[in-house]
CSV table of C-alpha atoms in Angstrom, one decimal:
chain,number,residue,atom,x,y,z
H,250,MET,CA,107.9,-32.9,94.9
H,251,GLU,CA,104.5,-32.8,96.6
H,252,LYS,CA,104.2,-30.4,99.9
H,253,ARG,CA,103.7,-33.3,102.5
H,254,GLU,CA,107.0,-34.2,101.3
H,255,LEU,CA,108.5,-31.0,101.3
H,256,GLU,CA,106.9,-31.0,104.9
H,257,ALA,CA,108.5,-33.5,106.1
H,258,PHE,CA,112.2,-32.2,105.1
H,259,ILE,CA,112.7,-29.0,106.7
H,260,LYS,CA,110.7,-30.1,110.3
H,261,SER,CA,113.3,-33.1,109.4
H,262,PHE,CA,116.2,-30.8,108.9
H,263,VAL,CA,115.7,-27.8,111.5
H,264,LYS,CA,115.1,-31.3,113.7
H,265,ASP,CA,119.7,-32.0,112.7
H,266,LEU,CA,120.0,-28.6,112.4
H,267,SER,CA,119.3,-28.5,116.7
H,268,GLU,CA,121.5,-30.9,117.3
H,269,ASN,CA,123.9,-29.8,114.8
H,270,ASN,CA,124.2,-32.6,113.0
H,271,VAL,CA,124.1,-30.4,109.1
H,272,ALA,CA,126.6,-30.4,106.2
H,273,ILE,CA,126.2,-28.2,103.4
H,274,PHE,CA,127.8,-29.0,100.2
H,275,ALA,CA,128.0,-26.8,97.8
H,276,GLY,CA,128.4,-26.7,93.8
H,277,ALA,CA,129.2,-24.8,91.4
H,278,GLY,CA,124.3,-24.0,90.9
H,279,MET,CA,124.9,-22.1,93.8
H,280,SER,CA,127.8,-19.7,92.4
H,281,ARG,CA,126.6,-18.7,89.8
H,282,GLU,CA,123.8,-15.6,90.7
H,283,ALA,CA,126.8,-14.2,92.2
H,284,GLY,CA,128.6,-13.7,88.4
H,285,CYS,CA,130.4,-17.2,88.6
H,286,ALA,CA,131.4,-18.9,86.2
H,287,ASN,CA,130.2,-23.5,85.5
H,288,TRP,CA,133.0,-25.0,83.6
H,289,PRO,CA,131.7,-24.6,80.3
H,290,GLU,CA,132.5,-20.7,80.4
H,291,LEU,CA,135.5,-21.4,82.4
H,292,LEU,CA,137.3,-23.5,79.2
H,293,ARG,CA,134.8,-22.1,75.9
H,294,GLU,CA,138.1,-20.5,75.7
H,295,ILE,CA,140.1,-23.5,76.3
H,296,ALA,CA,138.4,-24.8,73.6
H,297,ASP,CA,138.4,-22.9,70.8
H,298,GLU,CA,142.2,-22.7,71.5
H,299,LEU,CA,142.0,-26.6,71.2
H,300,GLY,CA,139.7,-26.2,67.4
H,301,LEU,CA,137.0,-27.7,69.5
H,302,SER,CA,133.8,-26.2,70.9
H,303,VAL,CA,132.5,-26.3,74.3
H,304,ASP,CA,129.0,-26.9,73.5
H,305,LYS,CA,129.5,-30.2,72.2
H,306,GLU,CA,131.1,-31.6,74.7
H,307,TYR,CA,130.6,-33.1,77.4
H,308,ASP,CA,133.3,-34.5,78.9
H,309,LEU,CA,134.4,-31.0,80.3
H,310,ILE,CA,137.7,-32.6,82.2
H,311,SER,CA,138.9,-34.6,79.4
H,312,LEU,CA,138.8,-31.4,77.9
H,313,ALA,CA,140.9,-29.3,80.5
H,314,GLN,CA,143.1,-32.2,79.8
H,315,TYR,CA,144.2,-32.5,75.8
H,316,HIS,CA,144.4,-28.4,76.9
H,317,VAL,CA,147.0,-29.5,79.4
H,318,ASN,CA,148.7,-32.0,77.1
H,319,GLU,CA,148.8,-29.3,74.0
H,320,LYS,CA,150.7,-26.8,76.3
H,321,LYS,CA,152.5,-29.0,78.3
H,322,ASN,CA,151.8,-26.9,80.9
H,323,ARG,CA,148.9,-25.3,83.3
H,324,HIS,CA,149.6,-22.2,82.3
H,325,ARG,CA,146.3,-21.1,80.5
H,326,ILE,CA,144.4,-22.2,82.0
H,327,LYS,CA,145.8,-21.0,86.2
H,328,THR,CA,145.0,-17.8,84.0
H,329,LYS,CA,140.5,-18.8,83.4
H,330,ILE,CA,140.5,-19.2,87.3
H,331,LEU,CA,142.1,-16.7,88.8
H,332,GLU,CA,140.3,-14.4,85.6
H,333,GLU,CA,136.9,-15.5,86.1
H,334,PHE,CA,136.6,-16.1,90.1
H,335,ALA,CA,139.3,-13.3,91.2
H,336,ASP,CA,136.7,-10.4,90.6
H,337,VAL,CA,132.8,-12.6,91.7
H,338,ASP,CA,130.0,-10.8,93.3
H,339,SER,CA,128.8,-10.3,96.8
H,340,PRO,CA,128.0,-13.8,98.4
H,341,THR,CA,123.8,-14.6,97.9
H,342,LYS,CA,120.9,-15.1,99.0
H,343,ASN,CA,121.4,-17.9,99.7
H,344,HIS,CA,125.0,-18.2,101.2
H,345,LYS,CA,123.9,-15.5,103.6
H,346,ILE,CA,121.3,-17.2,105.3
H,347,LEU,CA,123.2,-20.1,105.0
H,348,ALA,CA,125.5,-18.8,107.4
H,349,ARG,CA,123.4,-17.5,110.0
H,350,LEU,CA,122.2,-20.7,110.3
H,351,PRO,CA,124.4,-23.1,112.3
H,352,ILE,CA,125.9,-24.7,110.3
H,353,THR,CA,129.5,-25.6,110.6
H,354,THR,CA,130.8,-27.7,107.9
H,355,TYR,CA,130.9,-26.7,105.0
H,356,TRP,CA,132.3,-28.9,101.2
H,357,THR,CA,132.5,-27.3,97.8
H,358,THR,CA,133.7,-28.4,94.3
H,359,ASN,CA,134.3,-24.5,93.4
H,360,TYR,CA,137.0,-22.4,93.9
H,361,ASP,CA,135.8,-19.2,94.4
H,362,THR,CA,134.9,-17.6,98.4
H,363,LEU,CA,131.5,-16.8,98.8
H,364,ILE,CA,131.4,-19.3,101.7
H,365,GLU,CA,134.2,-17.4,103.6
H,366,ASP,CA,132.8,-14.4,103.0
H,367,ALA,CA,128.8,-15.6,104.6
H,368,LEU,CA,130.3,-16.7,106.9
H,369,SER,CA,133.3,-13.5,108.2
H,370,ALA,CA,129.5,-11.4,107.1
H,371,GLU,CA,127.9,-13.1,109.9
H,372,TYR,CA,131.2,-13.2,112.3
H,373,ARG,CA,132.0,-16.5,112.4
H,374,ILE,CA,135.5,-17.1,111.9
H,375,VAL,CA,136.3,-19.7,109.8
H,376,ASP,CA,139.1,-22.4,109.5
H,377,MET,CA,139.2,-22.8,105.8
H,378,LYS,CA,141.1,-26.4,104.5
H,379,HIS,CA,142.4,-26.0,100.4
H,380,GLU,CA,145.5,-28.7,100.1
H,381,VAL,CA,145.9,-31.4,102.5
H,382,LYS,CA,147.7,-30.3,104.7
H,383,GLN,CA,145.2,-28.2,106.2
H,384,LEU,CA,143.9,-30.4,107.7
H,385,THR,CA,146.2,-31.7,110.5
H,386,HIS,CA,145.5,-28.2,111.4
H,387,THR,CA,142.9,-26.2,113.4
H,388,ARG,CA,142.2,-22.2,113.6
H,389,PRO,CA,141.5,-21.5,117.4
H,390,LYS,CA,138.1,-20.3,118.4
H,391,ARG,CA,137.1,-21.5,114.9
H,392,ASP,CA,133.0,-21.7,114.3
H,393,ALA,CA,132.9,-23.1,110.9
H,394,VAL,CA,135.0,-25.5,108.9
H,395,VAL,CA,135.4,-24.5,104.6
H,396,TYR,CA,136.8,-27.6,103.2
H,397,LYS,CA,137.2,-26.7,99.7
H,398,MET,CA,138.7,-30.6,97.7
H,399,HIS,CA,139.5,-29.2,94.4
H,400,GLY,CA,141.3,-25.1,95.3
H,401,ASP,CA,140.9,-22.2,96.2
H,402,VAL,CA,140.8,-18.7,93.7
H,403,ASN,CA,143.4,-17.3,95.0
H,404,HIS,CA,145.8,-20.5,94.9
H,405,PRO,CA,145.5,-21.9,91.3
H,406,ASP,CA,148.8,-24.1,91.1
H,407,ASP,CA,146.6,-26.8,93.7
H,408,ALA,CA,143.5,-26.1,91.5
H,409,ILE,CA,141.8,-29.2,90.7
H,410,LEU,CA,141.1,-28.5,87.1
H,411,THR,CA,142.3,-32.3,84.6
H,412,LYS,CA,141.4,-35.8,84.6
H,413,GLN,CA,144.5,-36.6,85.2
H,414,GLN,CA,144.0,-34.9,88.9
H,415,TYR,CA,141.0,-36.7,89.2
H,416,GLU,CA,142.4,-39.4,88.5
H,417,GLU,CA,145.1,-39.3,91.0
H,418,TYR,CA,142.5,-38.1,93.6
H,419,TYR,CA,141.8,-40.7,96.4
H,420,LYS,CA,146.0,-40.7,96.1
H,421,THR,CA,146.6,-36.9,96.6
H,422,HIS,CA,144.0,-35.6,98.8
H,423,GLU,CA,142.9,-38.8,100.3
H,424,SER,CA,142.8,-37.1,103.4
H,425,PHE,CA,140.7,-35.5,102.7
H,426,ILE,CA,138.0,-38.2,100.7
H,427,ALA,CA,138.9,-40.0,104.4
H,428,THR,CA,137.4,-36.8,105.8
H,429,LEU,CA,134.4,-36.4,103.9
H,430,SER,CA,133.5,-40.0,104.2
H,431,GLY,CA,133.3,-39.3,108.1
H,432,ASP,CA,130.6,-36.1,107.3
H,433,LEU,CA,128.5,-38.5,105.6
H,434,ILE,CA,128.5,-40.6,108.4
H,435,THR,CA,127.8,-38.3,111.2
H,436,LYS,CA,125.6,-35.5,109.4
H,437,THR,CA,123.1,-34.8,107.4
H,438,PHE,CA,124.3,-32.9,103.9
H,439,LEU,CA,122.2,-30.6,101.7
H,440,PHE,CA,124.0,-30.6,98.3
H,441,ILE,CA,123.0,-27.2,97.0
H,442,GLY,CA,124.0,-26.4,93.2
H,443,PHE,CA,125.2,-29.6,92.5
H,444,SER,CA,125.2,-31.9,89.6
H,445,PHE,CA,126.6,-35.1,91.3
H,446,THR,CA,129.1,-35.4,87.8
H,447,ASP,CA,132.2,-35.0,90.2
H,448,PRO,CA,133.9,-38.8,89.8
H,449,ASN,CA,135.8,-37.7,93.5
H,450,LEU,CA,132.4,-37.3,95.2
H,451,ALA,CA,131.5,-40.6,93.4
H,452,TYR,CA,133.9,-42.3,95.1
H,453,VAL,CA,132.7,-41.4,98.0
H,454,LEU,CA,128.9,-41.6,97.6
H,455,SER,CA,129.9,-45.3,96.3
H,456,ARG,CA,131.8,-46.5,98.8
H,457,MET,CA,129.4,-45.6,101.5
H,458,ASN,CA,126.9,-47.1,100.1
H,459,ILE,CA,128.6,-50.3,100.0
H,460,GLN,CA,129.7,-50.3,103.3
H,461,PHE,CA,126.4,-48.9,104.7
H,462,GLY,CA,123.7,-49.8,102.2
H,463,GLU,CA,120.4,-49.3,104.0
H,464,GLY,CA,121.7,-48.3,107.6
H,465,SER,CA,123.8,-44.5,105.6
H,466,ARG,CA,122.0,-40.9,107.2
H,467,GLN,CA,120.3,-40.2,105.0
H,468,HIS,CA,121.1,-37.1,103.4
H,469,TYR,CA,119.1,-34.6,100.6
H,470,CYS,CA,120.0,-32.7,97.1
H,471,PHE,CA,117.7,-29.4,95.6
H,472,LEU,CA,117.4,-30.3,91.8
H,473,LYS,CA,115.6,-27.5,89.3
H,474,LYS,CA,112.5,-29.7,87.5
H,475,GLU,CA,112.6,-30.4,84.1
H,476,ILE,CA,110.0,-28.0,82.3
H,477,LYS,CA,109.0,-27.8,78.8
H,478,GLU,CA,110.7,-24.4,77.7
H,479,ALA,CA,109.0,-22.5,75.3
H,480,GLY,CA,109.9,-23.6,71.4
H,481,ASP,CA,111.4,-26.8,73.1
H,482,ASP,CA,111.8,-30.0,70.8
H,483,ILE,CA,108.0,-31.9,73.0
H,484,GLU,CA,110.6,-35.7,72.4
H,485,ILE,CA,113.8,-34.1,73.6
H,486,PHE,CA,112.0,-33.0,77.0
H,487,LYS,CA,110.6,-36.1,77.6
H,488,TYR,CA,113.7,-37.7,76.6
H,489,LYS,CA,115.6,-34.9,79.3
H,490,LYS,CA,112.4,-35.4,81.8
H,491,ARG,CA,112.7,-39.1,81.7
H,492,LYS,CA,116.4,-39.2,82.4
H,493,GLN,CA,116.0,-37.1,85.5
H,494,GLU,CA,113.5,-39.3,86.8
H,495,LEU,CA,115.8,-42.2,86.4
H,496,MET,CA,118.7,-39.3,88.2
H,497,ILE,CA,116.0,-39.0,90.9
H,498,ASN,CA,115.4,-42.7,92.2
H,499,ASP,CA,119.4,-43.6,91.4
H,500,LEU,CA,120.6,-41.0,94.2
H,501,ARG,CA,118.4,-43.1,96.7
H,502,ARG,CA,121.4,-45.6,96.1
H,503,TYR,CA,123.6,-43.1,98.1
H,504,LYS,CA,120.1,-41.7,100.3
H,505,VAL,CA,120.0,-38.9,98.8
H,506,GLU,CA,116.6,-37.7,98.5
H,507,THR,CA,116.4,-34.8,96.0
H,508,ILE,CA,113.5,-31.2,96.1
H,509,LEU,CA,112.3,-30.6,93.1
H,510,VAL,CA,112.1,-27.0,92.6
H,511,ASP,CA,110.1,-24.6,90.5
H,512,GLU,CA,112.5,-22.4,89.8
H,513,TYR,CA,115.9,-21.4,91.5
H,514,SER,CA,114.1,-19.0,93.9
H,515,ASP,CA,112.3,-21.6,95.1
H,516,ILE,CA,115.3,-22.4,96.9
H,517,THR,CA,115.6,-19.2,98.7
H,518,ASP,CA,112.5,-19.4,99.8
H,519,ILE,CA,112.6,-23.1,101.1
H,520,LEU,CA,116.5,-22.0,103.0
H,521,LEU,CA,114.6,-18.9,104.7
H,522,GLU,CA,110.6,-21.6,106.1
H,523,ILE,CA,114.1,-23.4,108.1
H,524,GLU,CA,115.8,-20.1,109.2
H,525,ARG,CA,112.1,-19.1,109.9
H,526,ARG,CA,111.6,-22.0,111.5
H,527,TYR,CA,114.6,-22.6,113.9
H,528,LYS,CA,115.0,-19.5,114.9
H,529,LYS,CA,111.5,-19.9,117.2
H,530,LYS,CA,112.9,-22.4,119.0
H,531,THR,CA,115.2,-19.0,120.2
H,532,ILE,CA,113.2,-17.2,122.7
H,533,PHE,CA,113.9,-13.8,124.0
H,534,ILE,CA,112.6,-12.4,126.6
H,535,SER,CA,112.4,-8.5,127.2
H,536,GLY,CA,112.4,-7.6,130.1
H,537,SER,CA,113.1,-3.9,133.1
H,538,ALA,CA,111.7,-4.2,136.0
H,539,GLU,CA,112.4,-2.2,140.0
H,540,GLU,CA,108.8,-2.2,140.9
H,541,TYR,CA,106.6,-5.6,140.3
H,542,GLY,CA,103.3,-3.7,140.0
H,543,HIS,CA,100.4,-5.8,142.1
H,544,TRP,CA,103.3,-8.6,142.0
H,545,SER,CA,105.7,-8.9,144.8
H,546,ARG,CA,109.4,-8.9,143.8
H,547,GLU,CA,109.3,-12.9,145.1
H,548,GLU,CA,106.5,-13.3,143.5
H,549,ALA,CA,107.7,-12.0,140.5
H,550,GLN,CA,111.3,-13.0,140.7
H,551,ASN,CA,109.7,-16.7,141.0
H,552,PHE,CA,107.4,-16.4,138.2
H,553,ILE,CA,111.2,-15.2,135.5
H,554,HIS,CA,112.0,-17.9,137.2
H,555,LEU,CA,109.8,-20.4,136.8
H,556,LEU,CA,109.3,-19.4,133.1
H,557,SER,CA,112.3,-19.6,132.2
H,558,LYS,CA,113.6,-23.4,133.4
H,559,SER,CA,110.3,-24.5,131.4
H,560,ILE,CA,111.5,-22.9,128.4
H,561,VAL,CA,114.3,-24.8,128.6
H,562,THR,CA,113.3,-28.0,129.8
H,563,THR,CA,110.6,-28.0,127.4
H,564,GLY,CA,113.2,-28.7,125.1
H,565,TYR,CA,114.5,-24.5,123.6
H,566,ARG,CA,117.4,-22.2,123.5
H,567,VAL,CA,116.9,-18.6,125.8
H,568,VAL,CA,118.0,-15.5,124.5
H,569,SER,CA,118.9,-12.6,127.9
H,570,GLY,CA,120.3,-8.9,127.7
H,571,PHE,CA,120.4,-9.7,131.5
H,572,GLY,CA,117.7,-7.0,132.0
H,573,TRP,CA,117.3,-5.1,135.4
H,574,GLY,CA,115.3,-7.1,138.1
H,575,VAL,CA,114.9,-9.9,135.9
H,576,GLY,CA,117.6,-11.1,133.7
H,577,SER,CA,119.6,-12.6,137.2
H,578,ALA,CA,115.8,-14.5,137.7
H,579,VAL,CA,115.9,-16.1,133.7
H,580,ILE,CA,119.0,-16.8,134.3
H,581,ASN,CA,119.0,-18.4,137.5
H,582,GLY,CA,115.4,-20.5,136.0
H,583,ALA,CA,117.7,-22.1,132.5
H,584,LEU,CA,120.4,-22.8,134.8
H,585,ASP,CA,118.2,-25.1,136.9
H,586,ALA,CA,117.0,-26.9,134.6
H,587,VAL,CA,120.3,-27.7,133.1
H,588,TYR,CA,121.4,-28.8,136.1
H,589,GLU,CA,118.3,-31.4,136.8
H,590,ASN,CA,118.8,-32.3,133.9
H,591,LEU,CA,121.7,-32.5,131.8
H,592,LYS,CA,121.3,-35.2,130.0
H,593,LYS,CA,117.8,-33.8,128.5
H,594,SER,CA,119.1,-29.8,128.8
H,595,SER,CA,122.4,-28.2,128.4
H,596,GLU,CA,123.9,-25.1,129.2
H,597,ASP,CA,123.5,-24.0,124.8
H,598,GLN,CA,120.2,-23.9,125.2
H,599,LEU,CA,121.1,-20.3,127.9
H,600,VAL,CA,122.5,-16.8,126.4
H,601,ILE,CA,123.1,-13.9,127.8
H,602,LYS,CA,124.0,-11.0,126.7
H,603,PRO,CA,124.8,-8.3,129.4
H,604,PHE,CA,124.5,-4.5,127.7
H,605,PRO,CA,127.2,-2.8,128.4
H,606,GLN,CA,126.3,-0.2,131.2
H,607,PHE,CA,129.2,2.4,130.3
H,608,ARG,CA,131.2,4.5,127.3
H,609,THR,CA,134.4,3.3,126.8
H,610,GLY,CA,136.2,3.6,123.3
H,611,ASP,CA,134.2,6.0,119.9
H,612,LYS,CA,130.8,4.3,120.0
H,613,GLU,CA,127.7,6.1,121.9
H,614,LEU,CA,126.3,3.6,124.4
H,615,SER,CA,123.0,4.1,122.6
H,616,ILE,CA,124.3,3.3,118.3
H,617,LEU,CA,126.7,0.0,121.3
H,618,TRP,CA,122.7,-0.7,122.5
H,619,GLU,CA,121.5,-0.9,119.6
H,620,GLU,CA,124.1,-2.4,117.4
H,621,TYR,CA,123.9,-5.6,120.9
H,622,ARG,CA,119.9,-5.5,120.7
H,623,GLN,CA,120.0,-6.2,116.5
H,624,ARG,CA,122.5,-8.8,116.9
H,625,MET,CA,120.6,-10.9,120.1
H,626,MET,CA,117.4,-10.7,118.5
H,627,SER,CA,118.6,-11.4,115.4
H,628,LEU,CA,118.9,-15.5,116.8
H,629,CYS,CA,115.0,-15.1,117.8
H,630,GLY,CA,112.3,-16.4,116.4
H,631,ILE,CA,109.7,-15.2,119.4
H,632,ALA,CA,110.1,-12.8,121.8
H,633,ILE,CA,108.6,-12.5,125.3
H,634,PHE,CA,108.0,-8.7,127.5
H,635,VAL,CA,107.3,-8.7,131.1
H,636,PHE,CA,107.4,-6.0,133.1
H,637,GLY,CA,109.2,-3.4,131.3
H,638,ASN,CA,109.3,-0.7,133.6
H,639,LYS,CA,112.5,1.4,135.2
H,640,LYS,CA,114.0,4.8,137.2
H,641,ASN,CA,114.3,7.9,135.0
H,642,GLU,CA,117.0,10.6,136.2
H,643,SER,CA,114.1,11.8,139.3
H,644,ASP,CA,113.7,8.7,140.7
H,645,LYS,CA,110.2,8.2,139.1
H,646,ILE,CA,109.3,4.8,138.1
H,647,VAL,CA,108.6,5.0,134.6
H,648,ASP,CA,107.7,2.4,131.2
H,649,ALA,CA,110.9,1.3,130.0
H,650,ASN,CA,111.8,2.7,126.8
H,651,GLY,CA,114.1,0.1,126.4
H,652,MET,CA,111.8,-3.0,125.7
H,653,LYS,CA,109.9,-0.5,123.3
H,654,ARG,CA,112.0,-0.9,121.1
H,655,GLU,CA,113.1,-4.9,121.2
H,656,PHE,CA,108.8,-4.4,120.2
H,657,GLU,CA,110.2,-2.4,117.4
H,658,ILE,CA,112.9,-4.8,117.0
H,659,ALA,CA,110.9,-7.8,117.3
H,660,VAL,CA,108.2,-7.0,114.8
H,661,GLU,CA,111.1,-5.1,111.8
H,662,GLN,CA,112.9,-8.4,112.3
H,663,GLY,CA,109.9,-10.8,111.7
H,664,LEU,CA,110.3,-12.4,115.6
H,665,VAL,CA,106.7,-13.6,116.8
H,666,PRO,CA,105.5,-11.6,120.0
H,667,ILE,CA,104.0,-12.6,123.9
H,668,PRO,CA,103.7,-9.1,125.5
H,669,LEU,CA,102.1,-10.5,128.9
H,670,PRO,CA,99.7,-7.3,129.8
H,671,VAL,CA,99.4,-9.4,133.3
H,672,THR,CA,103.0,-7.6,134.0
H,673,GLY,CA,101.9,-4.4,133.5
H,674,TYR,CA,104.0,-2.0,132.3
H,675,MET,CA,105.4,-1.0,129.1
H,676,SER,CA,104.2,-5.3,128.7
H,677,ARG,CA,100.8,-4.3,129.5
H,678,LEU,CA,101.5,-1.0,126.6
H,679,ILE,CA,102.5,-3.5,123.4
H,680,PHE,CA,99.7,-5.7,123.8
H,681,ASP,CA,97.6,-2.8,123.5
H,682,VAL,CA,99.7,-2.3,120.5
H,683,ILE,CA,99.5,-5.9,119.2
H,684,LEU,CA,95.3,-5.8,120.0
H,685,SER,CA,94.7,-2.5,117.8
H,686,GLU,CA,96.7,-5.0,114.8
H,687,PRO,CA,97.0,-8.3,115.6
H,688,GLU,CA,97.1,-8.9,111.4
H,689,LYS,CA,100.2,-6.5,111.1
H,690,PHE,CA,101.9,-8.2,114.7
H,691,LEU,CA,101.1,-11.4,115.2
H,692,LEU,CA,102.2,-12.3,111.8
H,693,GLY,CA,98.8,-14.7,111.0
H,694,GLU,CA,98.7,-15.5,114.2
H,695,THR,CA,96.0,-13.8,115.8
H,696,TRP,CA,95.2,-17.0,117.9
H,697,ILE,CA,98.1,-15.8,120.7
H,698,LEU,CA,96.2,-13.1,121.3
H,699,LYS,CA,93.2,-14.9,122.8
H,700,GLU,CA,95.3,-17.3,124.3
H,701,LEU,CA,96.3,-14.4,126.2
H,702,GLU,CA,93.3,-13.1,127.3
H,703,LYS,CA,93.4,-15.5,129.1
H,704,ILE,CA,95.9,-14.9,131.6
H,705,GLY,CA,93.5,-13.0,134.5
H,706,LEU,CA,94.6,-10.9,138.4
H,707,THR,CA,93.6,-14.0,139.3
H,708,SER,CA,95.4,-17.5,137.4
H,709,SER,CA,98.4,-18.7,139.7
H,710,ILE,CA,102.0,-18.6,138.4
H,711,GLU,CA,101.5,-21.9,137.3
H,712,GLU,CA,99.0,-21.4,134.9
H,713,ILE,CA,100.3,-18.6,133.6
H,714,ILE,CA,103.6,-21.0,132.2
H,715,THR,CA,100.9,-23.3,130.8
H,716,ILE,CA,99.1,-21.1,128.5
H,717,VAL,CA,102.7,-19.1,127.4
H,718,ILE,CA,104.7,-22.5,127.3
H,719,ASN,CA,101.7,-24.1,124.8
H,720,ILE,CA,101.4,-21.0,122.9
H,721,ILE,CA,105.8,-21.8,122.4
H,722,LYS,CA,104.7,-25.5,121.7
H,723,ARG,CA,102.0,-24.2,118.9
H,724,LEU,CA,104.0,-21.7,116.9
H,725,ASN,CA,107.1,-24.2,117.1
H,726,ARG,CA,104.4,-27.7,115.2
């Protein structure tokens, strides 16, 4: 895929993410890196028992059916599922990236629990569906649904394995097909590790195509480009390449656009870029103030209010730790933007994470604060620093070490820092640190310094906010 086409995909996908309109369809290829067996590996011993070679068979669903026909039961296949999938490795990088993104719908034909494990590790509440009767129940407070349309490793008796089960699927699992059809209509799917040979998905896609045609929603899939390996026969390579070209063209009938990658690791790079760009739409405002320097309290509060309001009005999210002397103005400004235009903005654009003020459990307060900062800032891609002072134990005004730590975390997590030196205190010190090594701290966005240097003591509140908003917009291009 050309760079221009990849860029268009990433921009479109990030937009759908921001609107909560994304779903993932995970195939066997997504789990392979974690040690999960693919179908040929799963059925190799089964084929041997039948006197066949799995390397010579292409219709593996029929192979599973032959075994059941011969043995008159599914015990051997169920045992293989438990053996192969019970002790897989931890989720892959791709599982972890997707779990961090605001994706609430996952579909998979895999039996493993890697998707659920990755989501749980991100403290997300998973509602897992592996059988029809579960579709009518909703887990309280869920924030992700995982549809396992072929079953789950922990319930091998119900796994979809044989040709007969596939043939009967549209009857036995009609509700799964209806639910998947609905999601394909309303969400943008990204297929990862999927070969598009599954007859159940083909059934759904073909009916979507018949019903909606060109009006169907756009979907995407990752495929590894066919390349000539050392020692490969040139004619076989040409054949595989031509077949892939035809397959890609055929997928367009179903409004599935292919993202070709040279290596599977490229998928991880693309997902990381998607995550990076999505996070840049969320801005962390770091600040605390006992006093406001050359600003009056009213001026400073008005500035913070209008800054927060402008960020939300422009379409971005604000995250705040409710810093002393700053947090209330951040909240009021964001809510002002929301309630002025409820059709354009929503309360989801404001995330408030007030710091615990005293210890009540086993953890020291300093440890709680560190964990809190790490989690809070992991949501963001940009961090704005304003003021940054506090009273110490002697009631003297000192620079806020909490803001310094938030700057360090921002650097560690890859956020773009935007300190406003005109507000003074720790914000000014952070600006000076960045000024000493701009390439290190600004991730190549050194033009930000020139923009910030335009702000002087005589700059109006409106001028400062305009400069900051323009920086955010440029970072999100």
